[in-house]
Amino acid sequence: MKKRNFPLPVGCEAEIAKYYDVNSATTRKNPPIAWLPPETIFLSEYGISSDIWSFGILLWEIFSFGEAPYHTNTAKEIEGHIRQLKCLEQPDCCPGAIYNLMLSTWHKNSRQRPTIMKVRNKIEELYEGIAKVDMTQPADTSYIVLEPNDYNEVNF
């Protein structure tokens, strides 16, 4: 799962545009190593939890405004980071709850990663929390402009 494989047409409903064969991802000359979990890179094991790892990378790309993961590193360095389980850093504009979700998708033990339903439920929970914030402007929009010397004259 890479961001470039999820074009956003009008209406902002993402669709997967490109699929990778599981077997070719690990045997081809230049596999997308930055998106692959440790068990796929080092043990050639692949399962649903591998997609969960990749989804966490996709989330990181989204909250990094399209930046490629490990973009300053060589493939060898990326392999070292993944071997040592050095997670990508929290993007500047990424809420802590989303980053915690990312971290859960990058758990070293593939069996400890959340299921896609748990990921979906968490995203829905976070979205609903945002949607409940009242963003309407108050009816009384009168403001007082304070000049440095006027502060003592204003009655609050």
PDB file of C-alpha atoms in Angstrom:
ATOM      1  CA  MET A   1       0.000   0.000   0.000  1.00  0.00           C
ATOM      2  CA  LYS A   2       1.600   3.194  -1.205  1.00  0.00           C
ATOM      3  CA  LYS A   3       0.002   6.603  -1.470  1.00  0.00           C
ATOM      4  CA  ARG A   4       0.641   6.738  -5.208  1.00  0.00           C
ATOM      5  CA  ASN A   5      -1.570   3.658  -5.594  1.00  0.00           C
ATOM      6  CA  PHE A   6      -4.559   5.513  -4.079  1.00  0.00           C
ATOM      7  CA  PRO A   7      -5.479   8.368  -6.423  1.00  0.00           C
ATOM      8  CA  LEU A   8      -8.222  10.661  -5.110  1.00  0.00           C
ATOM      9  CA  PRO A   9     -10.714  11.427  -7.869  1.00  0.00           C
ATOM     10  CA  VAL A  10     -13.419  14.081  -7.538  1.00  0.00           C
ATOM     11  CA  GLY A  11     -15.473  13.216  -4.479  1.00  0.00           C
ATOM     12  CA  CYS A  12     -12.398  12.089  -2.544  1.00  0.00           C
ATOM     13  CA  GLU A  13     -13.243   8.385  -2.550  1.00  0.00           C
ATOM     14  CA  ALA A  14      -9.943   6.539  -2.743  1.00  0.00           C
ATOM     15  CA  GLU A  15      -9.631   3.411  -4.830  1.00  0.00           C
ATOM     16  CA  ILE A  16      -6.684   1.071  -5.068  1.00  0.00           C
ATOM     17  CA  ALA A  17      -5.156   1.706  -8.473  1.00  0.00           C
ATOM     18  CA  LYS A  18      -2.311  -0.812  -8.463  1.00  0.00           C
ATOM     19  CA  TYR A  19      -1.959  -4.231  -6.877  1.00  0.00           C
ATOM     20  CA  TYR A  20       1.280  -6.082  -6.186  1.00  0.00           C
ATOM     21  CA  ASP A  21       1.568  -9.824  -6.315  1.00  0.00           C
ATOM     22  CA  VAL A  22       2.607 -11.013  -2.867  1.00  0.00           C
ATOM     23  CA  ASN A  23       5.269 -13.337  -4.247  1.00  0.00           C
ATOM     24  CA  SER A  24       6.779 -10.781  -6.608  1.00  0.00           C
ATOM     25  CA  ALA A  25       7.072  -8.164  -3.858  1.00  0.00           C
ATOM     26  CA  THR A  26       9.831 -10.141  -2.175  1.00  0.00           C
ATOM     27  CA  THR A  27      11.490 -11.710  -5.217  1.00  0.00           C
ATOM     28  CA  ARG A  28      11.710  -8.785  -7.608  1.00  0.00           C
ATOM     29  CA  LYS A  29      14.934  -6.840  -8.057  1.00  0.00           C
ATOM     30  CA  ASN A  30      13.838  -3.692  -6.190  1.00  0.00           C
ATOM     31  CA  PRO A  31      10.970  -4.547  -3.830  1.00  0.00           C
ATOM     32  CA  PRO A  32       9.198  -1.633  -2.099  1.00  0.00           C
ATOM     33  CA  ILE A  33      11.205  -2.282   1.064  1.00  0.00           C
ATOM     34  CA  ALA A  34      10.037   0.832   2.930  1.00  0.00           C
ATOM     35  CA  TRP A  35       6.465  -0.517   2.891  1.00  0.00           C
ATOM     36  CA  LEU A  36       7.274  -4.126   3.802  1.00  0.00           C
ATOM     37  CA  PRO A  37       7.213  -5.547   7.342  1.00  0.00           C
ATOM     38  CA  PRO A  38      10.222  -7.344   8.842  1.00  0.00           C
ATOM     39  CA  GLU A  39       8.746 -10.823   8.399  1.00  0.00           C
ATOM     40  CA  THR A  40       8.342 -10.226   4.671  1.00  0.00           C
ATOM     41  CA  ILE A  41      11.792  -8.710   4.163  1.00  0.00           C
ATOM     42  CA  PHE A  42      13.792 -11.158   6.257  1.00  0.00           C
ATOM     43  CA  LEU A  43      11.689 -14.347   6.308  1.00  0.00           C
ATOM     44  CA  SER A  44       9.697 -14.052   3.060  1.00  0.00           C
ATOM     45  CA  GLU A  45       6.515 -14.488   5.119  1.00  0.00           C
ATOM     46  CA  TYR A  46       3.420 -12.602   4.094  1.00  0.00           C
ATOM     47  CA  GLY A  47      -0.061 -12.417   5.547  1.00  0.00           C
ATOM     48  CA  ILE A  48      -2.911 -10.062   6.328  1.00  0.00           C
ATOM     49  CA  SER A  49      -0.878  -8.528   9.151  1.00  0.00           C
ATOM     50  CA  SER A  50       1.710  -7.529   6.524  1.00  0.00           C
ATOM     51  CA  ASP A  51      -0.955  -5.368   4.895  1.00  0.00           C
ATOM     52  CA  ILE A  52      -1.650  -3.818   8.292  1.00  0.00           C
ATOM     53  CA  TRP A  53       2.032  -2.800   8.512  1.00  0.00           C
ATOM     54  CA  SER A  54       1.840  -1.295   5.021  1.00  0.00           C
ATOM     55  CA  PHE A  55      -1.359   0.540   5.930  1.00  0.00           C
ATOM     56  CA  GLY A  56       0.493   2.146   8.836  1.00  0.00           C
ATOM     57  CA  ILE A  57       3.113   3.348   6.348  1.00  0.00           C
ATOM     58  CA  LEU A  58       0.313   4.712   4.147  1.00  0.00           C
ATOM     59  CA  LEU A  59      -1.083   6.629   7.137  1.00  0.00           C
ATOM     60  CA  TRP A  60       2.402   8.031   7.771  1.00  0.00           C
ATOM     61  CA  GLU A  61       2.584   9.170   4.129  1.00  0.00           C
ATOM     62  CA  ILE A  62      -0.799  10.880   4.405  1.00  0.00           C
ATOM     63  CA  PHE A  63       0.115  12.765   7.574  1.00  0.00           C
ATOM     64  CA  SER A  64       3.506  13.649   6.083  1.00  0.00           C
ATOM     65  CA  PHE A  65       1.735  15.301   3.137  1.00  0.00           C
ATOM     66  CA  GLY A  66       2.981  12.727   0.649  1.00  0.00           C
ATOM     67  CA  GLU A  67       6.566  12.399   1.817  1.00  0.00           C
ATOM     68  CA  ALA A  68       8.093   9.016   1.023  1.00  0.00           C
ATOM     69  CA  PRO A  69       9.026   6.909   4.062  1.00  0.00           C
ATOM     70  CA  TYR A  70      12.755   6.844   4.773  1.00  0.00           C
ATOM     71  CA  HIS A  71      13.232   9.185   1.800  1.00  0.00           C
ATOM     72  CA  THR A  72      16.733  10.206   2.876  1.00  0.00           C
ATOM     73  CA  ASN A  73      17.935   6.616   3.333  1.00  0.00           C
ATOM     74  CA  THR A  74      19.359   4.012   0.982  1.00  0.00           C
ATOM     75  CA  ALA A  75      17.688   0.603   0.683  1.00  0.00           C
ATOM     76  CA  LYS A  76      20.431  -0.869   2.894  1.00  0.00           C
ATOM     77  CA  GLU A  77      19.814   1.793   5.564  1.00  0.00           C
ATOM     78  CA  ILE A  78      16.059   1.220   5.383  1.00  0.00           C
ATOM     79  CA  GLU A  79      16.643  -2.502   5.859  1.00  0.00           C
ATOM     80  CA  GLY A  80      18.757  -1.709   8.936  1.00  0.00           C
ATOM     81  CA  HIS A  81      16.050   0.543  10.407  1.00  0.00           C
ATOM     82  CA  ILE A  82      13.417  -2.136   9.904  1.00  0.00           C
ATOM     83  CA  ARG A  83      15.692  -4.869  11.298  1.00  0.00           C
ATOM     84  CA  GLN A  84      16.272  -2.738  14.417  1.00  0.00           C
ATOM     85  CA  LEU A  85      12.556  -1.846  14.509  1.00  0.00           C
ATOM     86  CA  LYS A  86      13.267   1.886  14.342  1.00  0.00           C
ATOM     87  CA  CYS A  87       9.860   3.313  13.577  1.00  0.00           C
ATOM     88  CA  LEU A  88       9.282   6.338  11.424  1.00  0.00           C
ATOM     89  CA  GLU A  89       9.047   9.507  13.490  1.00  0.00           C
ATOM     90  CA  GLN A  90       5.743  11.189  14.200  1.00  0.00           C
ATOM     91  CA  PRO A  91       4.940  13.666  11.414  1.00  0.00           C
ATOM     92  CA  ASP A  92       4.664  17.276  12.582  1.00  0.00           C
ATOM     93  CA  CYS A  93       0.953  17.571  11.769  1.00  0.00           C
ATOM     94  CA  CYS A  94      -0.036  14.123  13.000  1.00  0.00           C
ATOM     95  CA  PRO A  95      -2.197  13.867  16.132  1.00  0.00           C
ATOM     96  CA  GLY A  96      -0.794  11.633  18.853  1.00  0.00           C
ATOM     97  CA  ALA A  97      -3.752   9.238  18.654  1.00  0.00           C
ATOM     98  CA  ILE A  98      -3.129   8.643  14.940  1.00  0.00           C
ATOM     99  CA  TYR A  99       0.587   8.130  15.543  1.00  0.00           C
ATOM    100  CA  ASN A 100      -0.222   5.608  18.279  1.00  0.00           C
ATOM    101  CA  LEU A 101      -2.392   3.791  15.746  1.00  0.00           C
ATOM    102  CA  MET A 102       0.543   3.787  13.310  1.00  0.00           C
ATOM    103  CA  LEU A 103       2.835   2.377  15.992  1.00  0.00           C
ATOM    104  CA  SER A 104       0.348  -0.429  16.687  1.00  0.00           C
ATOM    105  CA  THR A 105       0.400  -1.378  12.989  1.00  0.00           C
ATOM    106  CA  TRP A 106       4.208  -1.595  13.138  1.00  0.00           C
ATOM    107  CA  HIS A 107       4.347  -4.033  16.059  1.00  0.00           C
ATOM    108  CA  LYS A 108       7.335  -6.369  15.666  1.00  0.00           C
ATOM    109  CA  ASN A 109       5.134  -9.398  16.337  1.00  0.00           C
ATOM    110  CA  SER A 110       2.741  -9.659  13.409  1.00  0.00           C
ATOM    111  CA  ARG A 111       0.168 -11.407  15.623  1.00  0.00           C
ATOM    112  CA  GLN A 112       0.084  -8.359  17.890  1.00  0.00           C
ATOM    113  CA  ARG A 113      -0.887  -5.960  15.101  1.00  0.00           C
ATOM    114  CA  PRO A 114      -4.516  -4.866  15.058  1.00  0.00           C
ATOM    115  CA  THR A 115      -6.955  -6.392  12.598  1.00  0.00           C
ATOM    116  CA  ILE A 116      -8.238  -4.204   9.789  1.00  0.00           C
ATOM    117  CA  MET A 117     -11.588  -3.969  11.619  1.00  0.00           C
ATOM    118  CA  LYS A 118      -9.860  -2.681  14.750  1.00  0.00           C
ATOM    119  CA  VAL A 119      -7.973  -0.134  12.645  1.00  0.00           C
ATOM    120  CA  ARG A 120     -11.201   0.930  10.944  1.00  0.00           C
ATOM    121  CA  ASN A 121     -13.039   1.218  14.265  1.00  0.00           C
ATOM    122  CA  LYS A 122     -10.237   3.327  15.729  1.00  0.00           C
ATOM    123  CA  ILE A 123     -10.220   5.667  12.731  1.00  0.00           C
ATOM    124  CA  GLU A 124     -14.017   6.005  12.933  1.00  0.00           C
ATOM    125  CA  GLU A 125     -13.774   6.698  16.669  1.00  0.00           C
ATOM    126  CA  LEU A 126     -11.165   9.401  16.084  1.00  0.00           C
ATOM    127  CA  TYR A 127     -13.178  10.888  13.217  1.00  0.00           C
ATOM    128  CA  GLU A 128     -16.357  10.998  15.301  1.00  0.00           C
ATOM    129  CA  GLY A 129     -14.431  12.757  18.054  1.00  0.00           C
ATOM    130  CA  ILE A 130     -13.359  15.417  15.581  1.00  0.00           C
ATOM    131  CA  ALA A 131     -16.847  15.706  14.073  1.00  0.00           C
ATOM    132  CA  LYS A 132     -18.365  16.400  17.511  1.00  0.00           C
ATOM    133  CA  VAL A 133     -16.285  19.546  17.984  1.00  0.00           C
ATOM    134  CA  ASP A 134     -18.572  22.562  17.597  1.00  0.00           C
ATOM    135  CA  MET A 135     -17.018  24.697  14.886  1.00  0.00           C
ATOM    136  CA  THR A 136     -19.868  27.208  14.602  1.00  0.00           C
ATOM    137  CA  GLN A 137     -19.028  30.832  15.191  1.00  0.00           C
ATOM    138  CA  PRO A 138     -20.611  32.386  18.286  1.00  0.00           C
ATOM    139  CA  ALA A 139     -23.576  34.695  17.571  1.00  0.00           C
ATOM    140  CA  ASP A 140     -21.982  37.601  19.444  1.00  0.00           C
ATOM    141  CA  THR A 141     -19.033  38.621  17.319  1.00  0.00           C
ATOM    142  CA  SER A 142     -18.361  41.993  18.897  1.00  0.00           C
ATOM    143  CA  TYR A 143     -14.737  42.483  19.730  1.00  0.00           C
ATOM    144  CA  ILE A 144     -12.848  45.052  21.755  1.00  0.00           C
ATOM    145  CA  VAL A 145      -9.644  46.357  20.258  1.00  0.00           C
ATOM    146  CA  LEU A 146      -7.185  47.131  23.007  1.00  0.00           C
ATOM    147  CA  GLU A 147      -4.443  49.631  22.618  1.00  0.00           C
ATOM    148  CA  PRO A 148      -1.521  49.317  25.027  1.00  0.00           C
ATOM    149  CA  ASN A 149      -2.665  52.287  27.169  1.00  0.00           C
ATOM    150  CA  ASP A 150      -6.404  51.429  27.109  1.00  0.00           C
ATOM    151  CA  TYR A 151      -6.165  48.161  29.044  1.00  0.00           C
ATOM    152  CA  ASN A 152      -7.014  49.703  32.444  1.00  0.00           C
ATOM    153  CA  GLU A 153     -10.059  51.557  31.047  1.00  0.00           C
ATOM    154  CA  VAL A 154     -11.912  48.474  29.779  1.00  0.00           C
ATOM    155  CA  ASN A 155     -14.576  46.937  32.028  1.00  0.00           C
ATOM    156  CA  PHE A 156     -14.756  43.170  31.728  1.00  0.00           C
TER     157      PHE A 156
END
